XYZ file of C-alpha atoms in Angstrom:
525
model
C 4.142 11.702 -56.298
C 4.814 7.801 -55.344
C 2.079 5.110 -56.183
C 0.339 5.339 -53.159
C -0.499 8.871 -53.116
C -1.820 8.323 -57.242
C -4.287 5.416 -55.776
C -5.851 8.161 -53.003
C -8.429 9.150 -55.638
C -9.835 5.874 -56.136
C -10.647 5.302 -52.422
C -13.113 7.804 -52.433
C -15.976 5.814 -54.505
C -15.496 3.095 -51.538
C -16.812 5.556 -48.624
C -19.000 7.678 -51.051
C -20.842 4.873 -51.978
C -21.405 4.063 -48.218
C -21.806 7.999 -47.119
C -24.829 8.126 -49.119
C -26.571 5.086 -48.507
C -30.261 5.053 -46.627
C -29.769 2.016 -43.506
C -32.519 1.399 -41.365
C -30.966 1.988 -38.210
C -32.522 0.076 -34.948
C -28.819 0.124 -32.866
C -26.210 1.688 -35.107
C -22.217 -0.479 -34.396
C -19.845 1.367 -33.106
C -16.473 0.785 -34.170
C -13.936 2.884 -32.074
C -10.501 3.802 -33.414
C -8.003 5.065 -31.204
C -4.710 6.150 -32.363
C -1.943 6.435 -29.705
C 0.039 9.592 -29.468
C -0.616 10.961 -33.488
C 0.085 14.172 -33.800
C -2.238 17.163 -35.491
C -0.101 16.714 -38.652
C 0.489 13.407 -38.797
C -2.728 12.535 -41.104
C -2.687 14.370 -44.549
C -6.689 15.325 -44.383
C -5.248 18.354 -42.769
C -2.935 19.176 -45.899
C 0.789 17.603 -44.833
C 2.123 15.838 -47.950
C 4.528 14.348 -45.910
C 2.627 10.685 -44.732
C -0.152 10.030 -47.168
C -3.083 8.198 -45.141
C -5.472 7.862 -48.280
C -7.976 5.498 -46.172
C -8.126 7.498 -42.958
C -8.562 10.645 -45.281
C -11.507 8.733 -46.459
C -13.485 8.011 -44.038
C -12.811 12.005 -42.992
C -13.672 13.452 -45.929
C -16.779 11.888 -45.822
C -17.708 12.129 -42.877
C -16.887 15.439 -40.118
C -13.682 16.317 -39.282
C -13.355 17.570 -35.830
C -11.106 20.783 -36.020
C -12.240 22.011 -32.347
C -12.137 19.110 -30.481
C -9.859 18.803 -27.622
C -8.379 15.542 -25.273
C -5.964 14.916 -22.725
C -2.302 15.706 -22.514
C -1.627 11.992 -21.916
C -2.555 8.702 -22.507
C -4.419 7.029 -19.243
C -5.963 10.253 -18.343
C -7.548 10.611 -22.092
C -8.917 6.510 -21.909
C -10.718 6.965 -18.948
C -11.991 10.526 -19.864
C -13.830 8.591 -22.616
C -14.514 5.544 -20.839
C -16.306 7.631 -17.667
C -17.786 11.148 -19.492
C -16.069 12.409 -16.823
C -13.281 14.863 -16.574
C -9.730 13.303 -14.971
C -9.742 15.929 -12.290
C -13.454 13.712 -10.762
C -11.711 9.896 -11.241
C -8.645 11.374 -9.844
C -6.341 10.807 -13.310
C -5.517 14.044 -13.850
C -1.927 12.949 -12.801
C 0.726 11.767 -15.428
C -0.418 7.997 -16.349
C -0.974 4.415 -14.434
C 2.336 3.087 -14.852
C 2.717 -0.427 -14.907
C 4.709 -0.656 -11.355
C 2.415 1.017 -9.568
C -1.345 -0.737 -7.717
C -3.837 1.773 -9.120
C -6.283 1.833 -11.884
C -9.339 4.256 -12.972
C -11.690 3.551 -9.927
C -14.005 1.001 -9.501
C -17.298 3.392 -8.731
C -17.469 4.323 -12.371
C -19.556 2.676 -14.988
C -17.888 2.574 -18.520
C -18.676 2.985 -22.050
C -18.878 -0.547 -22.566
C -20.910 -0.892 -19.422
C -23.708 1.056 -20.116
C -24.057 -0.568 -23.628
C -24.039 -3.763 -22.793
C -27.684 -2.692 -20.793
C -28.440 -1.348 -24.493
C -28.074 -4.975 -26.027
C -24.362 -4.469 -27.453
C -22.230 -6.899 -28.001
C -19.072 -5.458 -26.946
C -15.518 -6.522 -27.771
C -11.656 -4.651 -26.970
C -8.751 -4.910 -28.994
C -5.545 -3.428 -28.283
C -4.182 -1.412 -25.472
C -6.222 -0.957 -22.123
C -4.023 1.432 -19.994
C -6.221 1.974 -17.285
C -5.105 -0.427 -14.667
C -4.218 -3.993 -14.011
C -3.384 -4.374 -10.529
C -6.405 -6.543 -9.812
C -8.419 -8.635 -12.233
C -11.090 -6.023 -11.648
C -10.095 -3.186 -12.771
C -8.667 -5.389 -16.681
C -11.195 -5.221 -19.371
C -13.181 -8.162 -18.418
C -14.783 -7.099 -15.427
C -15.512 -3.016 -17.049
C -17.695 -3.698 -19.511
C -16.096 -5.903 -22.384
C -17.105 -9.486 -23.434
C -13.925 -9.684 -24.861
C -10.156 -8.394 -25.223
C -7.094 -9.029 -27.003
C -4.165 -6.872 -26.573
C -2.029 -5.329 -23.732
C -2.662 -3.808 -19.946
C 0.491 -0.861 -19.531
C 1.074 1.800 -21.738
C 3.753 0.521 -24.447
C 5.688 -1.805 -25.430
C 7.751 -3.577 -27.881
C 6.044 -3.865 -31.356
C 6.913 -7.327 -31.676
C 7.948 -9.441 -28.849
C 5.727 -7.770 -26.619
C 7.253 -7.000 -23.937
C 7.538 -3.989 -21.286
C 10.264 -2.554 -19.864
C 9.723 -0.294 -17.444
C 13.458 0.928 -15.896
C 15.069 -2.540 -14.885
C 11.298 -4.508 -15.213
C 10.833 -6.114 -18.075
C 8.062 -8.592 -19.058
C 5.513 -9.861 -21.764
C 2.330 -8.087 -22.017
C -0.184 -9.447 -23.933
C -3.164 -11.228 -22.940
C -6.419 -12.838 -24.356
C -8.125 -11.664 -21.435
C -7.218 -12.777 -18.745
C -4.559 -15.261 -20.350
C -1.597 -14.284 -20.796
C -0.610 -15.132 -25.574
C 2.658 -16.564 -26.216
C 1.854 -17.673 -29.136
C 1.951 -14.244 -31.404
C 5.520 -12.836 -30.871
C 7.506 -11.515 -33.750
C 3.931 -10.578 -35.231
C 3.830 -6.158 -35.834
C 0.798 -5.406 -33.337
C -0.476 -2.977 -35.788
C -1.254 -5.285 -38.260
C -1.545 -8.418 -34.552
C -4.596 -5.931 -33.391
C -6.119 -5.128 -37.239
C -6.282 -9.567 -37.408
C -8.341 -9.663 -33.863
C -11.034 -6.638 -35.011
C -11.407 -8.170 -38.459
C -12.007 -11.569 -36.855
C -14.474 -9.877 -34.562
C -16.381 -8.481 -37.088
C -16.837 -11.690 -39.186
C -17.715 -13.524 -36.110
C -20.097 -11.492 -34.823
C -24.067 -11.941 -34.981
C -25.659 -9.012 -36.569
C -28.856 -10.286 -34.831
C -26.968 -7.884 -32.221
C -25.060 -4.776 -32.121
C -21.585 -4.612 -32.168
C -19.382 -1.803 -29.878
C -15.787 -2.605 -31.209
C -13.228 -0.566 -29.346
C -9.704 -0.581 -31.510
C -6.743 0.553 -29.284
C -3.897 0.525 -31.504
C -0.340 0.940 -30.438
C 0.931 3.022 -32.988
C 2.274 5.212 -33.047
C 3.758 5.198 -29.591
C 7.128 4.585 -29.094
C 8.560 1.482 -28.058
C 11.033 0.352 -25.337
C 14.244 2.012 -25.037
C 16.461 -0.104 -27.211
C 14.169 0.115 -29.885
C 11.387 3.203 -30.186
C 10.167 3.113 -33.624
C 9.433 0.390 -35.555
C 7.994 -0.526 -38.616
C 8.200 -3.371 -41.049
C 10.276 -2.641 -43.566
C 8.241 -2.375 -46.609
C 6.698 0.309 -44.971
C 10.194 1.983 -44.279
C 10.740 1.868 -47.814
C 7.727 3.952 -48.820
C 9.456 7.442 -47.166
C 13.035 7.480 -48.214
C 11.889 10.535 -49.590
C 12.372 11.705 -45.564
C 16.046 11.836 -44.696
C 15.089 12.060 -40.973
C 15.297 8.332 -40.014
C 13.018 9.334 -37.065
C 10.748 10.780 -39.001
C 11.253 7.738 -41.918
C 10.177 5.230 -39.788
C 7.010 7.311 -37.902
C 5.745 8.104 -41.188
C 5.665 3.959 -41.632
C 4.131 3.220 -38.615
C 1.384 5.773 -39.166
C 1.151 4.077 -43.166
C 0.679 0.788 -41.645
C -1.980 1.749 -38.835
C -3.720 3.765 -42.030
C -3.503 0.114 -44.324
C -4.971 -1.518 -41.077
C -7.850 0.637 -40.761
C -9.119 -0.213 -44.048
C -8.867 -3.703 -43.405
C -11.288 -3.009 -40.653
C -13.621 -1.486 -42.827
C -13.557 -3.564 -45.631
C -14.553 -6.304 -43.366
C -17.498 -4.036 -42.252
C -18.411 -3.569 -46.223
C -18.030 -7.626 -46.440
C -20.128 -8.676 -43.571
C -23.210 -5.994 -44.673
C -22.163 -3.733 -41.246
C -21.004 -0.711 -42.579
C -24.271 0.949 -43.245
C -25.451 0.631 -39.880
C -22.032 1.813 -38.000
C -20.673 5.091 -36.601
C -17.022 5.244 -37.089
C -15.344 7.256 -34.984
C -11.733 7.655 -35.101
C -8.955 10.458 -32.183
C -5.714 10.504 -31.238
C -5.638 10.308 -26.925
C -3.336 13.218 -26.835
C -1.053 15.494 -29.165
C 2.119 14.525 -30.875
C 5.560 13.762 -29.140
C 7.485 15.609 -31.617
C 11.142 16.805 -31.640
C 11.959 13.639 -30.184
C 9.947 13.783 -26.892
C 9.333 10.690 -25.695
C 11.902 9.164 -28.522
C 9.107 9.989 -31.214
C 8.701 11.973 -33.831
C 5.406 13.008 -34.211
C 4.305 16.793 -35.771
C 1.651 19.051 -34.310
C 2.635 21.900 -36.785
C 1.610 24.802 -36.932
C 0.381 23.920 -33.011
C 2.493 25.012 -30.202
C 3.987 22.437 -27.542
C 3.912 18.505 -27.719
C 2.442 15.959 -25.524
C 1.787 16.224 -21.886
C 1.677 19.774 -22.346
C -1.320 21.946 -21.846
C -0.488 24.085 -25.315
C -2.743 23.073 -28.365
C -0.322 20.534 -29.444
C -0.812 18.496 -26.316
C -4.593 18.700 -26.586
C -6.053 19.554 -29.370
C -6.842 16.323 -30.650
C -7.133 14.682 -34.513
C -10.701 13.671 -34.337
C -13.383 12.746 -37.439
C -16.873 10.696 -37.285
C -17.850 8.702 -40.138
C -21.746 7.401 -40.633
C -24.150 7.030 -42.774
C -26.192 8.288 -39.975
C -25.380 11.415 -40.275
C -26.731 14.168 -41.960
C -24.314 16.474 -43.065
C -21.241 14.796 -44.097
C -18.179 16.226 -45.442
C -17.640 18.864 -43.566
C -14.928 20.737 -41.300
C -16.606 20.679 -37.613
C -15.801 23.821 -35.333
C -17.856 23.219 -32.817
C -16.279 23.002 -29.506
C -16.050 19.384 -28.602
C -14.115 17.271 -25.287
C -12.949 13.562 -25.773
C -15.323 13.246 -22.271
C -18.608 13.864 -24.984
C -18.459 10.908 -27.130
C -19.979 8.607 -23.529
C -23.071 10.326 -23.524
C -23.080 10.993 -27.627
C -22.819 7.264 -28.264
C -25.444 6.436 -25.713
C -27.672 8.832 -27.601
C -27.296 7.474 -30.842
C -27.723 3.903 -29.540
C -30.985 4.876 -28.409
C -30.035 5.238 -24.795
C -31.473 7.972 -22.547
C -28.630 10.305 -21.513
C -30.065 11.691 -18.497
C -29.879 7.704 -16.983
C -25.995 8.302 -16.820
C -26.336 10.853 -14.364
C -24.071 13.756 -13.966
C -21.508 14.140 -16.201
C -18.756 16.256 -17.699
C -19.344 15.307 -21.524
C -21.953 16.782 -23.953
C -24.558 14.875 -26.207
C -23.221 15.745 -29.153
C -25.347 13.441 -31.090
C -27.485 16.585 -32.900
C -24.241 18.814 -33.470
C -22.794 15.872 -35.536
C -26.285 14.641 -37.169
C -28.468 17.673 -37.946
C -25.238 20.639 -37.258
C -27.409 22.170 -34.412
C -25.004 24.151 -32.531
C -22.611 22.939 -30.128
C -24.007 22.366 -26.335
C -20.402 23.597 -25.277
C -19.106 26.982 -24.325
C -15.932 25.691 -22.489
C -13.804 22.916 -21.919
C -11.569 22.309 -19.172
C -8.008 20.734 -20.225
C -7.097 19.759 -17.216
C -5.925 20.836 -13.196
C -3.043 18.991 -12.217
C -1.709 19.779 -8.744
C 1.088 17.821 -8.434
C 3.101 19.779 -11.674
C 0.649 23.100 -10.737
C -0.271 23.422 -14.242
C -3.857 24.052 -15.422
C -6.085 25.453 -18.468
C -8.858 26.238 -19.549
C -11.428 26.838 -22.941
C -14.041 29.645 -22.741
C -15.502 30.751 -25.714
C -12.994 31.930 -28.130
C -10.549 32.227 -25.051
C -7.843 29.722 -23.589
C -6.016 30.758 -20.354
C -2.652 28.621 -19.162
C -0.739 28.845 -16.199
C 2.168 26.827 -15.447
C 4.430 24.645 -17.354
C 6.135 20.681 -17.277
C 9.452 20.483 -17.700
C 10.626 23.515 -17.241
C 9.510 25.216 -19.667
C 11.404 23.147 -22.617
C 8.530 21.691 -24.576
C 6.840 25.197 -24.758
C 8.036 26.030 -28.333
C 6.651 25.148 -32.009
C 7.901 22.272 -33.513
C 7.551 20.262 -36.771
C 7.951 18.932 -39.882
C 5.494 20.872 -41.174
C 5.119 18.235 -44.397
C 4.106 21.467 -46.693
C 7.651 22.733 -47.588
C 6.891 21.794 -51.514
C 2.796 21.636 -51.425
C 0.276 20.912 -49.751
C -1.433 17.795 -49.896
C -4.509 18.944 -51.142
C -2.860 20.438 -53.445
C -1.938 17.609 -55.010
C -6.127 16.475 -55.750
C -8.957 17.597 -57.042
C -10.679 17.455 -53.322
C -10.367 19.745 -50.590
C -12.384 19.423 -47.440
C -12.434 23.259 -46.754
C -10.974 24.474 -43.362
C -9.412 21.209 -43.093
C -6.063 23.273 -42.428
C -5.838 25.489 -39.419
C -4.760 28.485 -40.729
C -2.946 30.996 -38.163
C -1.735 35.281 -38.548
C 2.739 35.287 -38.809
C 4.235 34.877 -36.153
C 4.989 37.442 -33.791
C 9.021 38.399 -32.636
C 8.494 37.774 -29.432
C 5.783 34.812 -29.274
C 8.495 32.597 -27.488
C 9.182 35.090 -24.708
C 5.821 36.850 -23.992
C 3.895 34.505 -22.433
C 5.845 32.834 -19.483
C 2.876 30.717 -17.384
C 5.326 29.381 -14.615
C 4.868 32.664 -13.660
C 1.995 34.128 -14.653
C -1.148 33.493 -15.990
C -1.240 33.554 -20.008
C -4.874 34.039 -22.266
C -4.534 33.435 -25.790
C -8.312 33.549 -28.314
C -7.622 30.179 -30.044
C -9.739 30.902 -32.593
C -7.912 33.777 -34.262
C -4.671 32.731 -33.213
C -4.536 28.632 -32.948
C -0.793 28.564 -32.789
C -0.780 30.881 -29.235
C 1.126 33.178 -31.194
C -0.285 36.034 -29.313
C -0.573 36.438 -25.310
C -3.317 39.056 -24.595
C -3.269 38.619 -20.939
C -2.242 42.040 -20.289
C -4.514 43.288 -22.600
C -7.994 41.228 -20.457
C -7.004 41.135 -17.455
C -10.908 40.691 -16.747
C -11.197 38.101 -18.667
C -8.053 36.284 -17.123
C -9.418 36.786 -13.633
C -12.648 35.702 -15.088
C -11.227 32.398 -16.245
C -9.074 31.985 -12.938
C -12.119 31.959 -11.390
C -13.727 29.161 -13.073
C -10.258 27.431 -12.389
C -10.757 27.700 -9.290
C -14.693 26.212 -9.075
C -13.065 23.181 -11.447
C -10.502 22.880 -8.686
C -12.658 22.893 -6.025
C -14.846 19.448 -7.375
C -11.636 17.964 -7.613
C -10.996 14.589 -6.001
C -7.084 13.780 -5.253
C -4.951 12.509 -7.972
C -5.223 8.321 -7.476
C -1.263 7.577 -8.229
C 0.099 5.018 -6.496
C 3.824 4.453 -5.567
C 6.263 1.742 -7.343
C 4.870 -1.903 -6.222
C 8.023 -4.232 -5.881
C 5.672 -7.020 -6.191
C 4.853 -6.219 -9.660
C 8.107 -7.299 -11.212
C 7.772 -10.031 -13.778
C 10.736 -12.355 -12.786
C 8.191 -13.452 -9.802
C 5.591 -13.964 -12.366
C 7.352 -16.269 -14.751
C 8.626 -12.518 -16.403
C 5.102 -11.698 -17.319
C 2.979 -8.017 -16.302
C 0.102 -9.576 -15.085
C -2.719 -8.945 -12.039
C -0.143 -9.041 -9.273
C -1.796 -8.244 -6.346
C -4.269 -10.968 -7.031
C -0.896 -13.058 -6.129
C 0.442 -11.417 -3.506
C 0.451 -13.316 -0.966
C 3.082 -15.121 -3.044
C 5.718 -12.566 -3.079
C 5.257 -11.197 0.313
C 8.641 -11.345 1.602
C 10.769 -9.987 -1.396
């Protein structure tokens, strides 16, 4: 056990004091933290001893750990679902992500979460990753409900020089509102974004409630020439991890964990923590075993980011707040990332019915009062271009089609439990935090070929998707296929656009900018 592990117990007191306090809530502050590409097994709260995450664990331990929570398989669709409360099939974001050289974004016809909260009197600020389009200024954060934004508009970049490489295209992608930022080159983005977030908190006028959206770059891979990056002092914490990529990845997670503690501590000093709701979520499953040049772990779940297996869409998330009556528990209530918009709007005192037709459900009573989830099903996606789809109804999940020719349809570690579980090291435990799977069947890899025939799993009894039940329950398969057809009948066409050569940063002082607003300058290329 290293010194960071030994300090874990002392952190609980900080959060327990807050968790039991009584707060006179008006409209709560909402702090929404999004990790990028974090795997289900990459926080120690789920039992792995490999990467201690004491600060995030403390929040989860004194809040509600969401262990039946789903996200989308890749970045842009999840962020769009969060911001609109709609499934990607209803926003045109069901296929792939928005690449920096493509002229499209989350449609302007949709009202986003910060716009809704502004109507309730919130100050709204965004820090970090956007990834919902920027080809015209109207698609950027400060035109979509945020009072300010500091961060990057695309999907990934270097952690230090903040440039994004897209094939042969290369340019700086760091912005303060609409202005490109050059003075922060060389600063590690995890700490840079935490500093920006704490500055916002410190300067916040507490006569208004705060919505602070912090979308970390961590732990997404960077540009191809240096995909995994972390400060040396953090890498040295994990010399016991022999695999170099996993070692650096662990350092990236640890840096993010420390940065979250800084944000929470600032809320406490500002006397805002007792009136706050803090949500932490990953945007999709982890890219394990070298997928996207990364080293995440979804163990023991099946699949990786971009797939519709549990490892690609079963998200790591928790909520912490003094508003929550029943805390220090694991929730197995079914929940989806689209639920955050109506849930937080309700928590902020808004009338959910005024939001119109959403795919998301108001989960506030489920979270705060331990009432049953209003959800009985989740559409995991329908991608007509890749010909993949998946649906969860009750205990059952149907999956059909596969991506990458089935190359990433397996199970990928590391488990981090070779010697001991994290929960064996300390006297605290959160019952149900670790996923328990039945023994793996001998034919687990071969008994399901979703590209040929739909597969069916009972993901309550079999969260690791070992046992394909399609042949045993053909009537359930037929029922779920019919549901998928009904969802598909409501879908809009994918909004993806081909690459626009005018986006090339070489035409814009080697910067990624809202190039279509300057299209006349590059019409002759």
